[in-house]
Amino acid sequence: AQRVTQPEKLLSVFKGAPVELKCNYSYSGSPELFWYVQYSRQRLQLLLRHISRESIKGFTADLNKGETSFHLKKPFAQEEDSAMYYCALSRGSTLGRLYFGRGTQLTVWP
Amino acid sequence: NAGVTQTPKFQVLKTGQSMTLQCAQDMNHEYMSWYRQDPGMGLRLIHYSVGAGITDQGEVPNGYNVSRSTTEDFPLRLLSAAPSQTSVYFCASSSGLREQYFGPGTRLTVT
């Protein structure tokens, strides 16, 4: 079975501070990991995926297979980063199906 | 392209009523899913489809039915609404391992 855990329901930081949103997963195979973001009252949208190894809006995430983690990081948080962030996992055997964590609500204070 | 569209945006139902939430996509994606979003629970998969005529259950399928007669449409039916089905419902589509595209959501209240 697979499971995605986001241990922090709420996370608050001040503008300019570093931020790290944690995501741990359990899956015996080779998963593909994603971070989705949902700004207030908007639809979910993809922020980044591990296979792309890119930085979007200053965010990065590295897949650590040893620790089974995919933490999302940004060195200097901005107020517009305030949103709900979801970590999600995809299995090769069930294409098109995502397994989501419970989400972390990030608030960046001015 | 309109992407993924959902109707209605808001709906209030009485317990026991039935209704259909509509979802359509114009990206020719083979995979489509329905999720419900509840505070503290994240997104939970209700049903999904890997192509026209093929559907399967997700984590929380009870009380919901789906069908996929065309590639574009994937309606979700509530058979007999219950207050526990008060939620925000999102439809999504994708072409396999690539990004899932989400609709704007339907906010449903069951009284």
Coordinates of C-alpha atoms in Angstrom, one line a residue:
Chain A
A1 CA 0.0 0.0 0.0
Q2 CA 1.0 3.6 -0.3
R3 CA 0.7 6.5 2.0
V4 CA 1.6 10.2 1.9
T5 CA 2.1 12.0 5.2
Q6 CA 2.3 15.7 5.7
P7 CA 2.9 16.1 9.5
E8 CA 2.1 19.8 9.7
K9 CA -1.5 20.9 9.3
L10 CA -0.5 24.6 9.7
L11 CA 2.7 26.4 9.2
S12 CA 3.4 30.1 9.7
V13 CA 6.5 32.1 8.9
F14 CA 7.4 35.7 8.4
K15 CA 8.2 37.2 5.0
G16 CA 11.8 36.7 4.1
A17 CA 12.2 33.6 6.3
P18 CA 13.0 30.2 5.0
V19 CA 10.2 27.7 4.8
E20 CA 10.1 23.9 4.6
L21 CA 6.9 21.9 4.1
K22 CA 7.5 18.3 5.0
C23 CA 6.2 15.3 3.1
N24 CA 7.0 11.6 3.8
Y25 CA 5.7 8.7 1.8
S26 CA 5.6 5.0 2.0
Y27 CA 5.6 2.9 -1.1
S28 CA 7.6 -0.2 -1.9
G29 CA 8.0 0.7 -5.6
S30 CA 9.4 3.7 -7.5
P31 CA 6.9 6.5 -7.0
E32 CA 6.5 9.8 -8.8
L33 CA 6.1 12.7 -6.3
F34 CA 4.3 16.0 -6.9
W35 CA 3.6 19.2 -5.0
Y36 CA 0.2 20.8 -5.7
V37 CA -0.8 24.3 -4.5
Q38 CA -4.2 25.7 -3.9
Y39 CA -4.5 29.5 -3.4
S40 CA -7.6 30.8 -1.6
R41 CA -10.8 29.7 -3.4
Q42 CA -8.9 28.6 -6.5
R43 CA -8.4 25.3 -8.1
L44 CA -5.5 23.1 -7.4
Q45 CA -2.5 23.5 -9.7
L46 CA 0.8 21.7 -10.1
L47 CA 3.7 23.4 -8.4
L48 CA 6.4 20.9 -9.2
R49 CA 7.2 17.3 -9.7
H50 CA 10.4 15.5 -8.7
I51 CA 11.1 14.1 -12.1
S52 CA 11.5 17.7 -13.5
R53 CA 14.1 18.7 -10.9
E54 CA 13.1 22.4 -11.5
S55 CA 12.5 25.4 -9.3
I56 CA 9.1 27.0 -9.6
K57 CA 8.3 30.4 -7.9
G58 CA 11.6 29.8 -5.9
F59 CA 10.4 26.5 -4.5
T60 CA 12.4 23.3 -4.8
A61 CA 11.9 19.7 -3.7
D62 CA 14.3 16.8 -3.7
L63 CA 13.3 13.2 -3.6
N64 CA 15.2 11.4 -0.8
K65 CA 14.6 7.7 -1.3
G66 CA 16.6 6.8 1.8
E67 CA 14.4 8.9 4.0
T68 CA 11.3 8.5 1.8
S69 CA 10.8 12.2 1.8
F70 CA 10.0 14.9 -0.6
H71 CA 10.1 18.1 1.4
L72 CA 9.3 21.5 -0.3
K73 CA 11.7 24.3 0.4
K74 CA 12.0 28.0 -0.3
P75 CA 14.8 30.2 1.1
F76 CA 12.8 33.4 1.3
A77 CA 9.1 33.2 1.8
Q78 CA 6.8 35.8 0.2
E79 CA 3.2 36.8 1.3
E80 CA 1.9 35.5 -2.0
D81 CA 3.1 32.0 -1.0
S82 CA 0.3 31.8 1.5
A83 CA -1.8 28.8 0.3
M84 CA -2.6 25.2 0.9
Y85 CA 0.1 22.8 -0.2
Y86 CA -0.5 19.1 -1.0
C87 CA 2.1 16.5 -1.5
A88 CA 0.9 13.7 -3.9
L89 CA 2.2 10.3 -5.1
S90 CA 1.7 8.5 -8.3
R91 CA 2.4 4.8 -8.9
G92 CA 3.4 3.4 -12.2
S93 CA 0.9 0.6 -11.9
T94 CA -2.1 2.9 -11.5
L95 CA -1.6 5.7 -14.0
G96 CA -3.8 8.7 -13.6
R97 CA -4.4 8.1 -9.9
L98 CA -2.9 10.3 -7.3
Y99 CA -2.6 9.7 -3.6
F100 CA -2.7 12.9 -1.6
G101 CA -1.5 13.9 1.8
R102 CA -3.8 15.9 4.1
G103 CA -2.2 19.2 3.2
T104 CA -0.3 22.0 4.9
Q105 CA -1.8 25.5 5.2
L106 CA 1.1 27.9 4.9
T107 CA 0.7 31.5 6.1
V108 CA 3.4 34.0 5.4
W109 CA 3.1 37.1 7.7
P110 CA 4.3 40.5 6.5
Chain B
N1 CA -9.0 25.2 -24.5
A2 CA -11.3 25.5 -21.6
G3 CA -9.4 22.8 -19.7
V4 CA -11.5 21.0 -17.0
T5 CA -15.0 22.5 -16.4
Q6 CA -17.4 21.7 -13.6
T7 CA -21.0 22.6 -13.1
P8 CA -22.7 23.7 -10.9
K9 CA -20.3 25.8 -8.8
F10 CA -22.6 25.7 -5.8
Q11 CA -25.5 23.4 -4.9
V12 CA -27.7 23.0 -1.8
L13 CA -29.6 19.7 -1.5
K14 CA -32.0 18.3 1.0
T15 CA -31.2 14.9 2.6
G16 CA -32.4 12.1 0.3
Q17 CA -32.3 14.1 -3.0
S18 CA -30.2 13.0 -5.9
M19 CA -28.2 15.0 -8.3
T20 CA -25.4 14.8 -10.9
L21 CA -22.2 16.9 -10.8
Q22 CA -20.9 17.5 -14.3
C23 CA -17.3 17.4 -15.4
A24 CA -15.9 17.9 -18.9
Q25 CA -12.4 18.2 -20.3
D26 CA -11.3 19.2 -23.8
M27 CA -7.7 18.0 -23.7
N28 CA -8.4 14.5 -24.9
H29 CA -7.1 13.0 -21.6
E30 CA -7.8 9.4 -21.0
Y31 CA -7.7 9.6 -17.2
M32 CA -10.3 11.4 -15.1
S33 CA -10.9 11.4 -11.4
W34 CA -13.3 12.8 -8.8
Y35 CA -12.1 13.9 -5.4
R36 CA -13.7 15.4 -2.4
Q37 CA -11.9 18.0 -0.2
D38 CA -12.8 18.2 3.5
P39 CA -11.0 20.3 6.1
G40 CA -8.2 18.3 7.7
M41 CA -8.7 15.3 5.4
G42 CA -7.0 16.6 2.2
L43 CA -8.3 15.2 -1.1
R44 CA -9.8 11.8 -1.1
L45 CA -10.4 9.9 -4.3
I46 CA -14.0 8.9 -4.9
H47 CA -13.9 7.3 -8.4
Y48 CA -11.6 7.4 -11.3
S49 CA -11.6 6.3 -15.0
V50 CA -8.8 5.2 -17.2
G51 CA -10.8 5.6 -20.4
A52 CA -14.3 5.6 -21.9
G53 CA -16.3 2.8 -20.5
I54 CA -13.8 2.0 -17.7
T55 CA -14.2 3.2 -14.1
D56 CA -13.0 2.1 -10.8
Q57 CA -13.6 2.9 -7.1
G58 CA -11.3 5.1 -5.1
E59 CA -11.0 5.5 -1.3
V60 CA -14.5 6.8 -0.6
P61 CA -16.9 5.5 -3.3
N62 CA -20.0 4.8 -1.1
G63 CA -23.0 6.9 -2.1
Y64 CA -21.6 7.9 -5.4
N65 CA -21.9 6.5 -8.9
V66 CA -20.0 7.4 -12.1
S67 CA -20.0 6.4 -15.7
R68 CA -17.8 7.4 -18.7
S69 CA -19.5 7.1 -22.0
T70 CA -17.2 9.6 -23.7
T71 CA -13.6 10.7 -23.3
E72 CA -14.7 14.2 -22.5
D73 CA -17.3 13.7 -19.8
F74 CA -17.2 12.1 -16.4
P75 CA -20.4 12.9 -14.3
L76 CA -20.6 12.0 -10.6
R77 CA -24.0 11.0 -9.3
L78 CA -25.2 11.3 -5.7
L79 CA -27.9 8.7 -5.3
S80 CA -29.4 9.8 -2.0
A81 CA -27.7 12.8 -0.6
A82 CA -26.6 12.8 3.1
P83 CA -25.2 15.6 5.3
S84 CA -21.8 13.6 5.3
Q85 CA -21.5 14.4 1.6
T86 CA -21.3 18.1 2.3
S87 CA -17.9 18.9 0.7
V88 CA -16.1 20.5 -2.1
Y89 CA -15.8 18.3 -5.1
F90 CA -13.0 18.5 -7.6
C91 CA -12.8 16.7 -11.0
A92 CA -9.4 16.2 -12.6
S93 CA -8.0 14.8 -15.8
S94 CA -4.5 13.7 -17.0
S95 CA -2.7 11.8 -19.6
G96 CA -1.1 9.2 -17.4
L97 CA 2.0 10.1 -15.4
R98 CA 1.8 13.7 -16.4
E99 CA 0.3 16.6 -14.4
Q100 CA -3.4 16.3 -13.3
Y101 CA -5.5 19.3 -14.3
F102 CA -8.2 20.2 -11.9
G103 CA -11.6 21.8 -12.3
P104 CA -12.7 24.8 -10.3
G105 CA -14.7 22.7 -7.9
T106 CA -18.4 22.3 -6.8
R107 CA -19.3 23.4 -3.3
L108 CA -22.1 21.1 -2.1
T109 CA -24.2 21.5 1.0
V110 CA -26.6 18.8 2.1
T111 CA -29.1 19.9 4.8

